[in-house]
Tab-separated table of C-alpha atoms in Angstrom:
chain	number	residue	atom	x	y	z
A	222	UNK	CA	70.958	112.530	154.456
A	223	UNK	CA	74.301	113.065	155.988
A	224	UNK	CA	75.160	116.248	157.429
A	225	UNK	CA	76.070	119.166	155.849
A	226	UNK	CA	75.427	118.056	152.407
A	227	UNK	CA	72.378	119.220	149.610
A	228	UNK	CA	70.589	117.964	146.761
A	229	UNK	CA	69.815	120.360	144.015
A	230	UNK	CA	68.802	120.746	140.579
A	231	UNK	CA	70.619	122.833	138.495
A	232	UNK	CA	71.445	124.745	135.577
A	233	UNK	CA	75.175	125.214	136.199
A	234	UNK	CA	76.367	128.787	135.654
A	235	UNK	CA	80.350	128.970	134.015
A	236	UNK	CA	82.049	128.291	137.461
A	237	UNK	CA	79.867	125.264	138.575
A	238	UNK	CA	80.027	124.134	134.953
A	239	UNK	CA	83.592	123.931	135.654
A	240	UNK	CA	83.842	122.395	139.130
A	241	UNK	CA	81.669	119.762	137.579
A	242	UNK	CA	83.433	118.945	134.663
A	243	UNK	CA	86.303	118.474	136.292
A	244	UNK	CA	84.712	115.980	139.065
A	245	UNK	CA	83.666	114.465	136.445
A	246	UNK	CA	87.036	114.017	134.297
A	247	UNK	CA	88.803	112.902	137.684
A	248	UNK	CA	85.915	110.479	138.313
A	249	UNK	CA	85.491	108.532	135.012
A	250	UNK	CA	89.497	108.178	134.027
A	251	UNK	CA	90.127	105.046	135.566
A	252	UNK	CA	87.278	103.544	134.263
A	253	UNK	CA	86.383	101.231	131.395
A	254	UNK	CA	83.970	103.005	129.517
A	255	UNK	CA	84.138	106.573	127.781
A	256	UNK	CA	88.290	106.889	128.981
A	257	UNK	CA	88.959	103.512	126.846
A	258	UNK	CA	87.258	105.326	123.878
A	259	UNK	CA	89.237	108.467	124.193
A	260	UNK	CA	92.819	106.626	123.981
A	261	UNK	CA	95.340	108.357	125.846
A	262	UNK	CA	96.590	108.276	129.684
A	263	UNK	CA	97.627	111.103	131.895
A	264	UNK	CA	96.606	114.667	131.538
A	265	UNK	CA	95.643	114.060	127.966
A	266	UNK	CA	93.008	111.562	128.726
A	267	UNK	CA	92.005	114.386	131.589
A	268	UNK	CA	92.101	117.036	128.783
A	269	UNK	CA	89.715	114.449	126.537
A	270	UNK	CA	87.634	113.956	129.261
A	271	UNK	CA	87.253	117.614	130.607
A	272	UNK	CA	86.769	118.346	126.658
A	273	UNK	CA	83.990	115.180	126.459
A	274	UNK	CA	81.728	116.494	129.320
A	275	UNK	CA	81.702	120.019	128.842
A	276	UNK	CA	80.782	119.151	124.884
A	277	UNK	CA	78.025	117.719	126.776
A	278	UNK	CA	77.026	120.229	129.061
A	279	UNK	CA	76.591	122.785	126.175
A	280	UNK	CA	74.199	120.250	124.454
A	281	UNK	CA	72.589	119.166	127.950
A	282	UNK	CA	72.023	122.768	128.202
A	283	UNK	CA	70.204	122.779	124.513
A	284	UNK	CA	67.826	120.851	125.282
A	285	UNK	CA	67.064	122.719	128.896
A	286	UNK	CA	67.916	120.211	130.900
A	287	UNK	CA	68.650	120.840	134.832
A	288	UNK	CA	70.948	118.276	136.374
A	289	UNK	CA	70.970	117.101	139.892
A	290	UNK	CA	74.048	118.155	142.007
A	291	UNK	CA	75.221	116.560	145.409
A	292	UNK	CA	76.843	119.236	147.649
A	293	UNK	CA	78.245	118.986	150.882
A	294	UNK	CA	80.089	122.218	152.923
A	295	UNK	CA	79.793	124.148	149.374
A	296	UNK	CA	81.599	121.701	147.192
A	297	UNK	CA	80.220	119.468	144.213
A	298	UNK	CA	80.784	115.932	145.117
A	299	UNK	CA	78.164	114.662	143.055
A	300	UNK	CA	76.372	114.943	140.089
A	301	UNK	CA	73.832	112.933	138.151
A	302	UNK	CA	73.298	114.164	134.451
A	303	UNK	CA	70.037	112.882	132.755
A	304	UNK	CA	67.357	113.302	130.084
A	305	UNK	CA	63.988	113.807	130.816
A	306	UNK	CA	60.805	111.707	128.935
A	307	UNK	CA	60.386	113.587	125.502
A	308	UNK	CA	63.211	115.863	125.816
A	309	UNK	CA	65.452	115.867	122.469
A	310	UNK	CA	68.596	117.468	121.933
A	311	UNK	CA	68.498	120.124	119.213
A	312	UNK	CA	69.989	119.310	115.811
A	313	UNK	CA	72.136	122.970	116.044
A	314	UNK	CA	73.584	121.371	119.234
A	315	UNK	CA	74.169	117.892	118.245
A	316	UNK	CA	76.100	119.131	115.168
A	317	UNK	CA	77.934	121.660	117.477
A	318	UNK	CA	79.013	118.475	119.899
A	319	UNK	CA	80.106	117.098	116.649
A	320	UNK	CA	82.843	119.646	115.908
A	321	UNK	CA	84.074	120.483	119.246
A	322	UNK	CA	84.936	116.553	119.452
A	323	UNK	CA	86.351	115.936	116.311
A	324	UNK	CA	88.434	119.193	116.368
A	325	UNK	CA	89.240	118.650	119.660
A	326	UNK	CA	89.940	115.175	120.109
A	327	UNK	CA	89.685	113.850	116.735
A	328	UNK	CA	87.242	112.518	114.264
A	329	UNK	CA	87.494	108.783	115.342
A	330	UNK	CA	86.440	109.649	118.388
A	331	UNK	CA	83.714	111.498	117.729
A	332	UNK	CA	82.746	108.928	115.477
A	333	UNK	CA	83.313	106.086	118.031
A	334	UNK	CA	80.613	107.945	120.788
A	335	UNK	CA	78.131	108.554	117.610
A	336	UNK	CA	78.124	105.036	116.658
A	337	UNK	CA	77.924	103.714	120.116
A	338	UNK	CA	74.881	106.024	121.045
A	339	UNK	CA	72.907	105.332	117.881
A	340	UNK	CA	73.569	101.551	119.133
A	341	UNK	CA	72.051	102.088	122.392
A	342	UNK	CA	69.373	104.152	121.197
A	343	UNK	CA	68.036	101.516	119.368
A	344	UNK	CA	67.633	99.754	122.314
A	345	UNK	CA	66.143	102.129	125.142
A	346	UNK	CA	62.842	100.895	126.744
A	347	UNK	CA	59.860	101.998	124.234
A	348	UNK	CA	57.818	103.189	127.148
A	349	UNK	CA	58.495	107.094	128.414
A	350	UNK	CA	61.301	107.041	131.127
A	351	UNK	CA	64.083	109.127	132.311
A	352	UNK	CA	67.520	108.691	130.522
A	353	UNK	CA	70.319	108.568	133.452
A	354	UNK	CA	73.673	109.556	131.276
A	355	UNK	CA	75.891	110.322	133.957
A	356	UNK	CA	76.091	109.347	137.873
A	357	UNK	CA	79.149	110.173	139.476
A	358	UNK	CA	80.686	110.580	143.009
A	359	UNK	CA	84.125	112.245	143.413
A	360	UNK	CA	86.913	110.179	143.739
A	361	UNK	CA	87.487	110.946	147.359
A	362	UNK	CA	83.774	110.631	148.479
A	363	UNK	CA	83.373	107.230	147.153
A	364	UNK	CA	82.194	104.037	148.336
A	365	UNK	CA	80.341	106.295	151.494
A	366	UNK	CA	76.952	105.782	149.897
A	367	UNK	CA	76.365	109.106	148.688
A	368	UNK	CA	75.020	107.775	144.862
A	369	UNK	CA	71.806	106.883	146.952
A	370	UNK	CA	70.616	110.467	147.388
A	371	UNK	CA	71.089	110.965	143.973
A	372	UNK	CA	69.377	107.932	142.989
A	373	UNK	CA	66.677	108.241	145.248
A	374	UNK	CA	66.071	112.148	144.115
A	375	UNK	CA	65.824	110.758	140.644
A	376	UNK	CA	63.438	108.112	141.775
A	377	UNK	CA	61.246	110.565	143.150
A	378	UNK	CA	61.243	112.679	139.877
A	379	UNK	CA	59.988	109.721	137.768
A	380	UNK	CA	57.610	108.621	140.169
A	381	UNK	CA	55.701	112.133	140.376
A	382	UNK	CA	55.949	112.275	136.383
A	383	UNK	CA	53.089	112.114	134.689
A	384	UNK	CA	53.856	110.080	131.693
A	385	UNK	CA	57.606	108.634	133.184
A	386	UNK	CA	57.606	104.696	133.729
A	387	UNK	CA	60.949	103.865	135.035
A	388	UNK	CA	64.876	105.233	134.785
A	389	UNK	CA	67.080	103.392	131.752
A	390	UNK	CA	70.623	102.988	131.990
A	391	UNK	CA	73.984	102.035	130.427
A	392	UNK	CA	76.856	101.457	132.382
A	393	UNK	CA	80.039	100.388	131.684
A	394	UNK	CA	81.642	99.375	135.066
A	395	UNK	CA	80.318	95.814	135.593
A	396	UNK	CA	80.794	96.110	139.141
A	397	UNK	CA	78.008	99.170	139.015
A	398	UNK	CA	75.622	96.107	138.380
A	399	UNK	CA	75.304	94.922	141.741
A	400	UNK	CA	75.042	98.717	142.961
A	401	UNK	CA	71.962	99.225	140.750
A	402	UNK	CA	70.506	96.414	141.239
A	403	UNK	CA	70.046	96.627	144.995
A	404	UNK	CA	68.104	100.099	144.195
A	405	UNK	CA	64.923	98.007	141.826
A	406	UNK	CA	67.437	98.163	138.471
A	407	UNK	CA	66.964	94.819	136.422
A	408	UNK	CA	69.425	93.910	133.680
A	409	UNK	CA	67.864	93.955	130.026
A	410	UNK	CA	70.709	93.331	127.920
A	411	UNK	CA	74.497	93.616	127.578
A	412	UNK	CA	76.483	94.500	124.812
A	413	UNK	CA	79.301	94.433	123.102
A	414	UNK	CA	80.565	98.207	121.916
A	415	UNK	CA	84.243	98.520	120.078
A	416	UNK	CA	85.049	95.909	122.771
A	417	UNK	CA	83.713	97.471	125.689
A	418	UNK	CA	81.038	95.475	127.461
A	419	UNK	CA	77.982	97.635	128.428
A	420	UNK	CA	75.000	96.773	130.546
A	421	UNK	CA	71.959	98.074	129.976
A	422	UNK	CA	69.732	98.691	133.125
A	423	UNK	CA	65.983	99.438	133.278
A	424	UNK	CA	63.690	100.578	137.581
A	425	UNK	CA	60.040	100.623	136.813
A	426	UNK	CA	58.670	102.862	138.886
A	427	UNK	CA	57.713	100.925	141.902
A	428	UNK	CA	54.477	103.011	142.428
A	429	UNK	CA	52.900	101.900	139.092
């Protein structure tokens, strides 16, 4: 690992909640995924986004999930964000995500993400597996290599599992592709959702 930085997993408290909402806000609004849904530019597609993510930190939260931080000198620069095999988010929570969204964004929105994800659902692996939602590296940390630690904790965590066969996917960014592939991802399928082309991704765990 590089110096000075930390793997950890977490259960963010209100000020790391924060910091890591807004790492993620600046590090998913120039890309072609969840910013194209939101439809806006500037500071209000920060606002959706920063709205978006901490929507989903409440309902990651729910289901008492721990996500995996990257740290280096004391300061988030990474963050992966993912369900573990059998976990379910409450139905209190889901409907709770459902308001903040549509009161907070709007309802086509909310609509738009609920669509999408019942879409996708339909088509995760049917073997147990970890659900990666999220991977991001700050803006200004990017392109250094850093996502491997991440990855590679996450690898770890699926290989010790007892019933986990592999880490699922969706990503957006078709130049993430390449990236995943070169750590054992394989491409299953790619779809079309409200025009935004998504790849789906599946790693068997290389130990089984």
């Amino acid at each position: 690992m590089y110096p000075e930085t930390e793997i950890a997993f977490i259960k963010p408290d209100r000020s790391q909640g924060d910091q890591i909402v807004h790492m993620l806000a600046l590090a998913f609004e120039n890309g072609p995924g969840i910013s194209k849904i939101c439809k806006a530019e500037g500071e209000e597609l920060r606002r959706r986004l920063r709205l978006l993510f901490r929507a989903g930190s409440a309902m990651q939260a729910a289901a008492n999930q721990p996500i995996l931080i990257l740290m280096k000198e004391d300061r988030t620069i990474g963050v992966a964000v993912f369900q573990e095999p059998g976990s379910d988010f409450p139905l209190w929570a889901q409907f709770r995500w459902l308001l903040q969204v549509s009161f907070g964004i709007g309802p086509l929105v909310a609509w738009r993400i609920g669509q999408n994800s019942q879409i996708l659902e339909r088509h995760h692996p049917p073997e147990p597996h970890y659900y990666l939602t999220l991977l991001a590296i700050h803006p200004s940390f990017q392109g250094r290599g850093y996502a491997r630690f991440l990855l590679d904790a996450l690898h770890r965590c699926s290989e010790a599992h007892s019933i986990s066969r592999g880490i699922y996917l969706e990503t957006a960014n078709p130049k993430n592709v390449k990236l995943y592939e070169h750590f054992g991802y394989h491409l299953m399928m790619q779809l079309d959702l409200s025009g935004i082309e998504t790849f789906l991704m599946f790693r068997p765990n290389q130990l089984q």
